[in-house]
Tab-separated table of C-alpha atoms and ligand atoms in Angstrom:
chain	number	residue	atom	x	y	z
X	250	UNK	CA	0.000	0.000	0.000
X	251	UNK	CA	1.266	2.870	-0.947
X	252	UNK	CA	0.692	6.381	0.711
X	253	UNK	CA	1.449	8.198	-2.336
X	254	UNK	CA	-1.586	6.470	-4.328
X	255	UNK	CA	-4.078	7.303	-1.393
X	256	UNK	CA	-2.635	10.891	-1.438
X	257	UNK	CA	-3.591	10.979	-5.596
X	258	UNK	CA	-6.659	9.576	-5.095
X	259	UNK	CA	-7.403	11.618	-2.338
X	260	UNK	CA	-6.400	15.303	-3.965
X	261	UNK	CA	-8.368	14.508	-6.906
X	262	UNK	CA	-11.236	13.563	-4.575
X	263	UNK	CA	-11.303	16.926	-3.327
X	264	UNK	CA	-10.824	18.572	-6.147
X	265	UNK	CA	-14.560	17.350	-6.723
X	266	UNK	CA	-15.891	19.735	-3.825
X	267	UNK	CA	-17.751	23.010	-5.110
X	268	UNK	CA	-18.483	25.761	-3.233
X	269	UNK	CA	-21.778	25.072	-1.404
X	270	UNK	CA	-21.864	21.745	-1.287
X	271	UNK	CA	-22.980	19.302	1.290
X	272	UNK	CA	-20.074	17.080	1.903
X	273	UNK	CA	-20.577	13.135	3.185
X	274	UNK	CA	-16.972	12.477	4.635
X	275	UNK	CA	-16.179	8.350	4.761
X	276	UNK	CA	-13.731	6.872	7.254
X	277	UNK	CA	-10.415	5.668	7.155
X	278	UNK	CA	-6.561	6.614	6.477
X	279	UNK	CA	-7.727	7.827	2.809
X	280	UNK	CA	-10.684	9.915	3.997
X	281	UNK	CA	-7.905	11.600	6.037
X	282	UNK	CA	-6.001	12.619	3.645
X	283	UNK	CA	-9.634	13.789	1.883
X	284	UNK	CA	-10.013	15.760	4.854
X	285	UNK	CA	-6.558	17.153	4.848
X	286	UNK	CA	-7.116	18.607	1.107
X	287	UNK	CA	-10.544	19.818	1.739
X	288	UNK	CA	-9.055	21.873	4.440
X	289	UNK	CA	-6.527	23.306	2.191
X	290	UNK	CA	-9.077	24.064	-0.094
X	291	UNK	CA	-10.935	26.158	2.280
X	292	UNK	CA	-7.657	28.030	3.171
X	293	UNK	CA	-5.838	28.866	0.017
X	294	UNK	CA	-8.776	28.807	-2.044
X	295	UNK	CA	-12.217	29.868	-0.319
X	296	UNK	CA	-13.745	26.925	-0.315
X	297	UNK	CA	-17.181	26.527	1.615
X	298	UNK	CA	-18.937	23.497	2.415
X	299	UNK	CA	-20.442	21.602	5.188
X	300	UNK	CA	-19.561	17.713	5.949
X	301	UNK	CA	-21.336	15.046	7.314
X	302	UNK	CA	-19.351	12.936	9.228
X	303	UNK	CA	-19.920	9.106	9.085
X	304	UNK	CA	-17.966	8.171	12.333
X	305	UNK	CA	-16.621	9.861	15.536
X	306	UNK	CA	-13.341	9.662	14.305
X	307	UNK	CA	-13.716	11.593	10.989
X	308	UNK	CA	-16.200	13.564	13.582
X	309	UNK	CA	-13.048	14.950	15.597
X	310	UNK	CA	-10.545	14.749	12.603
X	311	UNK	CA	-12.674	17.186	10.569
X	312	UNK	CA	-13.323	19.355	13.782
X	313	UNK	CA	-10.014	20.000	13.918
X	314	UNK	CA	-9.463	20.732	10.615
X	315	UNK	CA	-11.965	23.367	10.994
X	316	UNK	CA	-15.041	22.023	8.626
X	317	UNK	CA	-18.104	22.653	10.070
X	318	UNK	CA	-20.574	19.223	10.395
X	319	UNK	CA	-24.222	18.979	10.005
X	320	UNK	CA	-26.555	15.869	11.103
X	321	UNK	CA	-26.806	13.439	8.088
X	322	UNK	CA	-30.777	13.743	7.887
X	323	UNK	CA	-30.347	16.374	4.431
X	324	UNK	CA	-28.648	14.049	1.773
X	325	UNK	CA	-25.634	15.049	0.638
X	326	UNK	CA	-24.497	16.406	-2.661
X	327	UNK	CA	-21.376	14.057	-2.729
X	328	UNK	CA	-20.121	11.312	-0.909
X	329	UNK	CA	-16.862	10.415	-0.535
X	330	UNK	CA	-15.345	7.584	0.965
X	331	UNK	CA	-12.400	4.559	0.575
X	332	UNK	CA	-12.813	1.127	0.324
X	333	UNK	CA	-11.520	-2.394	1.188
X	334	UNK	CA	-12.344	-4.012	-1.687
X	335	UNK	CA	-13.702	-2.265	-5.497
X	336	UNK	CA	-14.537	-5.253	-7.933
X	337	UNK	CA	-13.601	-4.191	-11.267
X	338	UNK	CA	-15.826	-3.308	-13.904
X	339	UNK	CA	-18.978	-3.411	-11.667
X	340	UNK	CA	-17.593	-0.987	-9.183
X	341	UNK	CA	-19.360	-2.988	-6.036
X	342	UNK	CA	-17.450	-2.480	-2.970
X	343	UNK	CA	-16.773	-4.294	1.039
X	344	UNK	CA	-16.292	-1.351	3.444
X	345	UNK	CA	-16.075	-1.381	7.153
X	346	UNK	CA	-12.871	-2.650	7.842
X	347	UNK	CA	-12.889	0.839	10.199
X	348	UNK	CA	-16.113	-0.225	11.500
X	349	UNK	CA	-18.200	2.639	10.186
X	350	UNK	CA	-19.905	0.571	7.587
X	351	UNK	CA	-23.564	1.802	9.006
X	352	UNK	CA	-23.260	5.254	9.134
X	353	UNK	CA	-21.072	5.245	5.899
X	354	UNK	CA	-23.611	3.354	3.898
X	355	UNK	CA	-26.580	5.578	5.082
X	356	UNK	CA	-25.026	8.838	3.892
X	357	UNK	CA	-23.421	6.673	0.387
X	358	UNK	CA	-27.273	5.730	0.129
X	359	UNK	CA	-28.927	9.053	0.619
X	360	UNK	CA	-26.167	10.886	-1.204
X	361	UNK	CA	-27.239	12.766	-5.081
X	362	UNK	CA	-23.456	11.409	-5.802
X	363	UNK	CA	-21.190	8.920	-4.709
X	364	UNK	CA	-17.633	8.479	-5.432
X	365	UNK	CA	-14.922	5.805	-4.169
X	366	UNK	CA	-11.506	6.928	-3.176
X	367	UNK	CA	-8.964	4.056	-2.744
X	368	UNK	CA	-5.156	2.866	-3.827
X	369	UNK	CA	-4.622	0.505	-6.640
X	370	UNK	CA	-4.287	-2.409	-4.201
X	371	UNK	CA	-7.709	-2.436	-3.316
X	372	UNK	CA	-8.949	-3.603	-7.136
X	373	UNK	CA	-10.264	-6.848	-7.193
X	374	UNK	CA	-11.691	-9.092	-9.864
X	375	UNK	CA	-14.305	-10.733	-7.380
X	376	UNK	CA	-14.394	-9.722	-4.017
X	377	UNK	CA	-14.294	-11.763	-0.317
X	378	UNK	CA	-10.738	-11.672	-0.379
X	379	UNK	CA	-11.118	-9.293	2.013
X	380	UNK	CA	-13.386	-10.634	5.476
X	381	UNK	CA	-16.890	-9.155	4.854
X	382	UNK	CA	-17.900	-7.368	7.834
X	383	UNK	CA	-20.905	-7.517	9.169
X	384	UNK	CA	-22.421	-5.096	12.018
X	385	UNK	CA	-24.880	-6.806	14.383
X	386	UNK	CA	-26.766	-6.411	17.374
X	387	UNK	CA	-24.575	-6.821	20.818
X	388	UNK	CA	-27.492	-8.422	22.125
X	389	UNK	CA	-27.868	-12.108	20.797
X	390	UNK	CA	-24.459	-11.961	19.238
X	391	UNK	CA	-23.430	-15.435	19.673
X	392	UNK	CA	-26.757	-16.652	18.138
X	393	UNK	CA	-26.502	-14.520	14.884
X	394	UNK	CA	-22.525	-15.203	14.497
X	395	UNK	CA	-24.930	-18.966	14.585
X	396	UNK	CA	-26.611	-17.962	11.844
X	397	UNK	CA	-24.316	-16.127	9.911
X	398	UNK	CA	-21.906	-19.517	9.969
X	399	UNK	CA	-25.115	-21.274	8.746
X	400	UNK	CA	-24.729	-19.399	5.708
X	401	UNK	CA	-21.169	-19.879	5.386
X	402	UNK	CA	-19.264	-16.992	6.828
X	403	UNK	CA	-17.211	-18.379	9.061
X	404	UNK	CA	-17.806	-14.733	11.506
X	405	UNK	CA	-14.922	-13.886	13.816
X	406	UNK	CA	-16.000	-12.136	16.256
X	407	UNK	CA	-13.685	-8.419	15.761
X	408	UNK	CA	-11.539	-7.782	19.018
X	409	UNK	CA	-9.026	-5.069	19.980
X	410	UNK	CA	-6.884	-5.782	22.830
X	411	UNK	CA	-9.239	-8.585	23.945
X	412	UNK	CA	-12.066	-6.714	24.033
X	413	UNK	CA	-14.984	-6.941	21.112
X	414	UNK	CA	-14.967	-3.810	19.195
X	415	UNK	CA	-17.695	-1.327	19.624
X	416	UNK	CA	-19.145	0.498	17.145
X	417	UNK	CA	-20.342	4.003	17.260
X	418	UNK	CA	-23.730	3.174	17.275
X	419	UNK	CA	-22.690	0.589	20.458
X	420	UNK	CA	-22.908	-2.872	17.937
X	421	UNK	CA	-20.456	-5.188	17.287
X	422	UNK	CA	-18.839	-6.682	13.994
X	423	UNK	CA	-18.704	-9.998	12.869
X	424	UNK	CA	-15.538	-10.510	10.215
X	425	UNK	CA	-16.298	-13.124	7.472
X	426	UNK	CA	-13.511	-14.856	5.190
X	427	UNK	CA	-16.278	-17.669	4.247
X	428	UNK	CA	-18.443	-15.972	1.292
X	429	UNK	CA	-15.338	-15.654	-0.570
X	430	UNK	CA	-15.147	-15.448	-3.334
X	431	UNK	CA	-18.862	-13.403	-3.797
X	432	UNK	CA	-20.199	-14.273	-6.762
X	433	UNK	CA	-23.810	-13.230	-5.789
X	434	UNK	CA	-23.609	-10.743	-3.260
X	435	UNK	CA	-27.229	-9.170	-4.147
X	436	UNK	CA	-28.562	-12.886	-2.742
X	437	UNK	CA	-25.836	-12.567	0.026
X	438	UNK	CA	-26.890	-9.260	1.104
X	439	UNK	CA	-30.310	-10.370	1.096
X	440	UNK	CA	-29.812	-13.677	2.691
X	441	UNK	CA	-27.579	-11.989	5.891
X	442	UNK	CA	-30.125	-8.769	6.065
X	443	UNK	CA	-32.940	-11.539	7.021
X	444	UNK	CA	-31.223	-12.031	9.837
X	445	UNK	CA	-32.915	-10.276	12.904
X	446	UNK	CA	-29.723	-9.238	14.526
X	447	UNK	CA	-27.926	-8.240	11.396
X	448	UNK	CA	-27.814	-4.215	11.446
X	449	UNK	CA	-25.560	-3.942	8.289
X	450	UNK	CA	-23.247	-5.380	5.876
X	451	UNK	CA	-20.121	-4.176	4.354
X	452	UNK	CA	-21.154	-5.434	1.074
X	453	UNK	CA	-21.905	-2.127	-1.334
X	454	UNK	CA	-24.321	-2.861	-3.844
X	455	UNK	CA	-25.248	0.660	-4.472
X	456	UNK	CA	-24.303	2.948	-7.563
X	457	UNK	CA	-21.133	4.086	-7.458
X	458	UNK	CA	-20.790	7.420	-9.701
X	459	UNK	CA	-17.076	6.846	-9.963
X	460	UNK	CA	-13.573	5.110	-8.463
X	461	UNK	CA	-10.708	7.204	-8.519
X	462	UNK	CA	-8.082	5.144	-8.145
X	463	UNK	CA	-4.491	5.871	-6.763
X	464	UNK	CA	-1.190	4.605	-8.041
X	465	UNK	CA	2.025	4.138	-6.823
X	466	UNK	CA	3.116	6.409	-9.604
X	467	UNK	CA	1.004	9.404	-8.736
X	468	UNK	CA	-1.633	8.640	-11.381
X	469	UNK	CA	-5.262	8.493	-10.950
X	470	UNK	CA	-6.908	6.017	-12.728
X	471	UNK	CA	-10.931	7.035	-13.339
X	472	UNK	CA	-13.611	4.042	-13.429
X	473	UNK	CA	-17.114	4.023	-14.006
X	474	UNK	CA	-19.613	1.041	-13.482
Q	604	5RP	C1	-14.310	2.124	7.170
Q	604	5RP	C2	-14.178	1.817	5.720
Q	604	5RP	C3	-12.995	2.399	5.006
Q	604	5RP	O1	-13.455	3.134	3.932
Q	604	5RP	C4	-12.126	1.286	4.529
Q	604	5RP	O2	-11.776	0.494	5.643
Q	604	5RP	C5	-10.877	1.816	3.836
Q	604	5RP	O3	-10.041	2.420	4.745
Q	604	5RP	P1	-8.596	2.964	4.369
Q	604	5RP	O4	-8.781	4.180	3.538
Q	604	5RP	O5	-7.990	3.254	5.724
Q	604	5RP	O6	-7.860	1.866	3.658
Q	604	5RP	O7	-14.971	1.168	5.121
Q	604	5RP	O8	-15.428	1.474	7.732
């Protein structure tokens, strides 16, 4: 991985900000550097917008970069956000390896525009390479990991330091190598959001306006669905 493809990817994700516009800010080390340009935007160049933050952490990180947040009930002009995996050609994505795959797929959703921002490294040709997280319930956990291993996932319960991460809106998330490779993640997404303590997956199946895509090089590759 290479931090000057993210920092490509992310300049030219910026550069996509107009003077007005209602910002939805992803998470993650690439929406950072997003955050970082924006912010130099409004300095050097007068820039105005308004952001809507889809975790605590770009919450505080955009805060302190001095762009001013709004609730995430208005949709947003354009979304940005990264990506663990981008399947090629159909531009279909897994997100949440930060754990903000709820609040980052309400504002994608809701959004008039939504554009990926992610290194070269994340292109796949199929994805479930990557563990597909899955956001669920702390209450009943154990029986809808059950469930979700009935269909195959094989869920890993995510821990830091021992302790079962947390997600801003107080759920937990269940990592799953199993579905790999998806090749029918409308069915998949369908399949896990039947079950009751299933909140959200990190499969997105929604349309993607563009990819820009870093590379090692400094280059930005452009791909449309
Ligand atoms: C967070 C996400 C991130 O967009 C994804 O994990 C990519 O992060 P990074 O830019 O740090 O590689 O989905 O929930």
């Amino acid at each position: 991985m290479s931090d000057l493809a993210r920092r490509a990817a992310a300049e030219a994700a910026a550069a996509l900000a107009e003077d007005g516009m209602r910002l939805g800010l992803g998470t993650g080390r690439t929406m950072e550097m997003v955050l970082r340009a924006l912010a130099r935007r409004m300095r050097e160049g007068g820039l105005r917008f308004t952001g809507v933050a889809t975790s605590a952490a770009t919450a505080a990180r955009a805060r302190a970069l001095g762009i001013a947040l709004e609730e995430a009930d208005a949709p947003c002009d354009l979304a940005l956000d990264g990506a663990d995996e981008v399947e090629r050609g159909s531009l279909r994505l897994i997100k949440g390896g930060g754990g903000a795959l709820l609040r980052e797929k309400i504002v994608a959703e809701s959004a008039r525009r939504f554009v990926v921002v992610a290194e070269a490294g994340k292109l796949v040709a199929r994805l479930g390479a990557f563990a597909l997280p899955v956001e669920v319930a702390a209450f009943g956990h154990a029986a809808t990991a059950r469930r979700v291993a009935a269909l195959g996932g094989a869920p890993v319960l995510r821990l830091r330091d021992g302790e079962a991460v947390r997600t801003d809106n107080a759920n937990l998330v269940l990592d799953c190598p199993g579905f790999a490779p998806i090749r029918d993640p409308y069915t998949l997404e369908r399949s896990l959001r039947a079950i009751a303590g299933v909140v959200a997956t990190g499969l997105f199946l929604l349309p993607v306006e563009r990819a820009l895509i870093g590379h090692a090089d400094g280059r930005v590759e452009v791909l449309r669905p």
